[in-house]
Every structure is written in C-alpha cells, then in structure tokens.
C-alpha positions as MATLAB code, in Angstrom:
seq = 'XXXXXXXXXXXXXXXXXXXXXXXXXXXXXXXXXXXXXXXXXXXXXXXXXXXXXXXXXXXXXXXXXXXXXXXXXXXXXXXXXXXXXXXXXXXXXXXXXXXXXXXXXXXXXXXXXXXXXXXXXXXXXXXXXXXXXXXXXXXXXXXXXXXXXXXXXXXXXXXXXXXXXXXXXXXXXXXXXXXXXXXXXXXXXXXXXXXXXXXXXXXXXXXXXXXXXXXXXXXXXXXXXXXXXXXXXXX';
ca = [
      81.412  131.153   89.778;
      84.069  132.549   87.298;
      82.992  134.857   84.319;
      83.663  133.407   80.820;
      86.472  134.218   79.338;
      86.542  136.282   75.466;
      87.687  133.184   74.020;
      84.839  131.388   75.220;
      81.798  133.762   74.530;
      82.613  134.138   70.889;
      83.030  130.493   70.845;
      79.560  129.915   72.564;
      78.209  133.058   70.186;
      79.932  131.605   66.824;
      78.206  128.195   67.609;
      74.572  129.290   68.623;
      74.650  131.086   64.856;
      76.023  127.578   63.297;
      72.864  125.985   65.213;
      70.604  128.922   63.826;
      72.023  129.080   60.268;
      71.742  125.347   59.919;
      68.069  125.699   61.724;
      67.026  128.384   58.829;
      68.776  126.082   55.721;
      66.664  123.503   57.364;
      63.758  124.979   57.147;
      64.424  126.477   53.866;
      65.101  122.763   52.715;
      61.660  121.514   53.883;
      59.835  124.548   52.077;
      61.124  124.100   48.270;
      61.390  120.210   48.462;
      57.672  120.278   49.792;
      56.549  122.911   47.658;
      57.836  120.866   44.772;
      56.607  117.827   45.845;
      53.010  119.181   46.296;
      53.111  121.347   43.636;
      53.667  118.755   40.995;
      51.067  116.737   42.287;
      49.166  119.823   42.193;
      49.771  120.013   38.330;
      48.526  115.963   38.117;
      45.137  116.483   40.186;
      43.192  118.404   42.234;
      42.061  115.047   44.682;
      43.123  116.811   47.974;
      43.233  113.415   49.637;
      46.499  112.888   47.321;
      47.962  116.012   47.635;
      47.497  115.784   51.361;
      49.293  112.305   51.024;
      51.899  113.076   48.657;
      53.021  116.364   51.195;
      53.280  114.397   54.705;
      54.543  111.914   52.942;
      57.351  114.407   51.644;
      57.363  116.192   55.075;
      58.041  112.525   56.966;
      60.723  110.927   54.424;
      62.033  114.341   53.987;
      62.321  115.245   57.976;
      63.667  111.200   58.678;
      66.613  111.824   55.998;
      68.162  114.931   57.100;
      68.051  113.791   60.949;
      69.858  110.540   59.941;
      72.221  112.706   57.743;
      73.114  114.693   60.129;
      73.226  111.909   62.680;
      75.385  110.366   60.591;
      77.696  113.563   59.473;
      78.025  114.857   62.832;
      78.773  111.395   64.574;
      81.438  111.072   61.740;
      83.021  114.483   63.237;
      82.467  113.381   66.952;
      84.236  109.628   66.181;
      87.178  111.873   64.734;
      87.071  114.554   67.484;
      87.782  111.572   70.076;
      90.267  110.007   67.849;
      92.323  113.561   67.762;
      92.047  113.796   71.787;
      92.893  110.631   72.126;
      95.928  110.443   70.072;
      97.171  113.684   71.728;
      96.817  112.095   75.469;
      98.623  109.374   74.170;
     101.657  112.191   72.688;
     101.636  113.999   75.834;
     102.417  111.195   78.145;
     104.967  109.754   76.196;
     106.707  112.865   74.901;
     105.836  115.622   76.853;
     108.455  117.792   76.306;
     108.380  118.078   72.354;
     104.055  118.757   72.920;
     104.980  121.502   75.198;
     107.909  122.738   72.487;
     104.349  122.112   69.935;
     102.343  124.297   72.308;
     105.142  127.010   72.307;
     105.682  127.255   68.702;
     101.367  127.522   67.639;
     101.556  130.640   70.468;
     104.243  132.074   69.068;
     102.370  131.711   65.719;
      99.742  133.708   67.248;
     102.045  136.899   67.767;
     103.916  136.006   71.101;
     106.985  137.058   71.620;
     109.011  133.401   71.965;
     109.596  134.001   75.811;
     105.878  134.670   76.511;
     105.294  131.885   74.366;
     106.754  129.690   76.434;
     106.264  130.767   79.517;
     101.823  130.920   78.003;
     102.799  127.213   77.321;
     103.767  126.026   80.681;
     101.621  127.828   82.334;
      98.731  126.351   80.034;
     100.540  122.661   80.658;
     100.724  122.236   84.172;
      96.765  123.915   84.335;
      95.335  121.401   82.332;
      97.968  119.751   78.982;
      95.320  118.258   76.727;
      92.518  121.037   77.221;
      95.368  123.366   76.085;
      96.583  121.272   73.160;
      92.905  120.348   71.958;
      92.240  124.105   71.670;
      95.163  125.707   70.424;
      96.238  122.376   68.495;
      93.331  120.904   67.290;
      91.119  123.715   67.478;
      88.667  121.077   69.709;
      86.612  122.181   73.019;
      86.719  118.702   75.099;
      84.218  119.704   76.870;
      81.794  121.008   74.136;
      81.788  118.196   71.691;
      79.516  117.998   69.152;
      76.540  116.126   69.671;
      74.789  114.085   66.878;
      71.637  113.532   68.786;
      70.620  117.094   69.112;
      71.935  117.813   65.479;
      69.582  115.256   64.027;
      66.542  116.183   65.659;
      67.366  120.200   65.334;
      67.660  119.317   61.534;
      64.300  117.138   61.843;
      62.466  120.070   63.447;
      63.441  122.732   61.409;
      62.349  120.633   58.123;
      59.198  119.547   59.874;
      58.486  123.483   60.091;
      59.401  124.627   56.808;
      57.670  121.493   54.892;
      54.641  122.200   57.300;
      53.987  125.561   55.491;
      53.293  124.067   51.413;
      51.298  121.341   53.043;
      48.927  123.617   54.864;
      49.001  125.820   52.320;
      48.199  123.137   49.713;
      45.372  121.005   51.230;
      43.527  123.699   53.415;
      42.460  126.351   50.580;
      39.489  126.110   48.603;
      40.529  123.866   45.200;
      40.786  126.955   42.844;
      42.852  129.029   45.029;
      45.218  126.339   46.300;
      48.045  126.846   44.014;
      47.903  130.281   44.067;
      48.583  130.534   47.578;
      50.882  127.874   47.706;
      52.747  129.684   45.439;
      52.778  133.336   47.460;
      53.183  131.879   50.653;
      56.397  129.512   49.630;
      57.727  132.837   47.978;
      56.925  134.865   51.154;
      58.818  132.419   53.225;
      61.522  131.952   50.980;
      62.417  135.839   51.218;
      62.468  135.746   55.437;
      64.492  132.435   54.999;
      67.062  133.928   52.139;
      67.106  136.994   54.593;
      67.642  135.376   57.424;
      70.539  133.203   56.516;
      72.375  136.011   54.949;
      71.802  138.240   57.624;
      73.337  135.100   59.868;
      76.292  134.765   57.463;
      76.419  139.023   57.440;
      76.438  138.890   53.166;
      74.442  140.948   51.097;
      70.443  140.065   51.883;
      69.159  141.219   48.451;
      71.370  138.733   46.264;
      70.653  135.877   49.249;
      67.138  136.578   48.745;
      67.061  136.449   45.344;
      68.710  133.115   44.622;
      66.785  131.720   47.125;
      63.119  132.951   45.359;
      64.620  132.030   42.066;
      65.633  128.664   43.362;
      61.878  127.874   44.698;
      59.878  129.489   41.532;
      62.203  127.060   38.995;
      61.495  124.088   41.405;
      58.080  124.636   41.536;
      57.599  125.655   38.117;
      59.676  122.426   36.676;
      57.603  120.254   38.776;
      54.162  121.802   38.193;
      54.868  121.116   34.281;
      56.133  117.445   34.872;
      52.505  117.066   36.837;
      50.794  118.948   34.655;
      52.271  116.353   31.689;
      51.651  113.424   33.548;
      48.216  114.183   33.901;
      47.521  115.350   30.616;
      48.753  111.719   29.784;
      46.470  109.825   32.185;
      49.586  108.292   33.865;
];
C-alpha cells in the first residue's frame, strides 16, 4: 500500500476544511434564521405551543432548502466536472500529440525547465493521460468527485444543529426568562461559530466574531420589533 503523495494530502486536508467551514456556515445559518424566526414570534406572543411551531417549522423548511440547494449547486458542479473529463478523453484520443504539447506547456508554467517539462509530461501520459490532464488541466481529481448527496445532507445536519439551539432555548425556559436566554445563548454560539470559521479560513477571529454577533443581534432585534408591532395590532 503506497503512501500518499504531498499533492494529495493537502488536497485531502484543503477539502476536509471546505466540508468543516461549510459545516460551521451551516450551522451558523440555522442559528440567526431560527433565532429570528422565534424571536419575532416571541415579540407577537408568549403561547409556547406557537413558538414551538413557528421554530420546527423554521428548523424543517429551513434544513429541506439548504440540502436541496446544495443538492442542486453541487450536482450543477458534478454535471460540469463530467462534461470537462469527458471532453478531454474525447481530445486525447483524437489529438494526442497537441494534449501532450498542452500538458508540457501548464508544467513548464509551473517552473520546469522545458526539457523536464516534457519529459514530466510523457512520463505522466503513458501512466495514466486523462488523470494527468484532469489535474494539472482542469484542476479535477477523477477519482474524488464531488458528491451532491453527502453535500446536501452535511448542509441539512449542520442547520438541523444550529436551528436546534433557539428552539430549545425558546420553548423550554420558564415564559419570563425565555427571551432572555434565547438571546445569550444565540450570542454565545454565534461567537464559537464566528471563531470557528475564521480560525478555518486563518483571518482575524475578533473582526469574524464581531460581524457575526452584530449580524444575529440586528436580526433578532428587527424581528422582535416587527412581532412586537404585530401584536400590539392584534394581527
């Protein structure tokens, strides 16, 4: 069993931090739009029956359109993925010798002397022609494509978790301290998600966590007003 190459690693480290940074934004997604959702209602009535309602039903609907989303957005990038691989089988059986002249140029791009180039080139031909082309070409892994299944229900998941936190936080509290610690504990969580992404994306964690707070007190505050309106006006 052969170790994996330099190339490789990174590539299988640089994608488990896409999965996690889109895991966190996830999550961070189902917190404020929950929040919001809850906390309006919140500013409307005190029934917990509705504000248990009006929070799973944010948490489903919310959790159902970013799987299909991303369902849809990463089987969009698969479709074209094939399409590349496919058009580049097709180029290097019926001009082989201007793909490997391709393949020598994009190495020499890289920094290799033109000889070395080439000789990379044929070398990297007669192992394996499309793997080569897909990577150094089209920047593809044939045999890592991107798969919309587990994209959708890693985006499902991670909203499920995030939204899961207002809900609780909303319906399980005695009536006069629910908004209260709806309020702290969406805040709380928004400062480990705002850390965690930047810390992901290695930017600065204070300004990361500050938009992101900032973000979640306006939504909640904008909302808890228009409930607070509504309900004032007996709609």
């Amino acid at each position: 069993m052969t170790e994996p190459t330099h190339d490789e690693a990174h590539g299988a480290l640089g994608a488990r931090l896409n999965w996690l940074r889109a895991a966190v934004l996830g999550a961070n997604d189902g917190i404020v739009s929950t929040a919001g959702l809850v906390v309006g209602v919140a500013g409307a009535t005190s029934d917990r029956a509705a504000l248990f309602t009006a929070g799973l039903a944010g948490l489903l609907a919310g959790s159902m359109s970013m799987a299909a989303g991303e369902y849809v957005s990463v089987s969009t990038q698969r479709d074209s993925e094939l399409a590349a691989l496919a058009e580049e089988k097709r180029e290097l059986k019926e001009q082989p010798e201007a793909e490997l002249q391709e393949l020598t140029d994009l190495l020499q791009e890289r920094g290799l002397s033109r000889d070395v180039a080439r000789e990379a080139a044929v070398q990297l031909t007669e192992r394996d022609a499309l793997r080569a082309h897909a990577r150094v070409e089209l920047g593809i892994d044939p045999d890592d494509l991107t798969n919309p299944w587990h994209a959708a229900w890693a985006s499902c998941l991670s909203f499920t978790v995030g939204a899961l936190l207002p809900l609780l936080a909303i319906v399980l509290p005695p009536a006069g301290w629910r908004l209260g610690v709806t309020v702290v504990s969406v805040l709380a969580a928004l400062v480990l998600t705002g850390w965690s992404s930047a810390r992901l994306g290695s930017a600065d964690a204070g300004r990361a966590v500050l938009r992101n707070v900032a973000g979640g007190a306006l939504a909640m505050a904008v909302t808890y007003a228009a409930g607070a309106l509504l309900g004032a006006a007996g709609v």
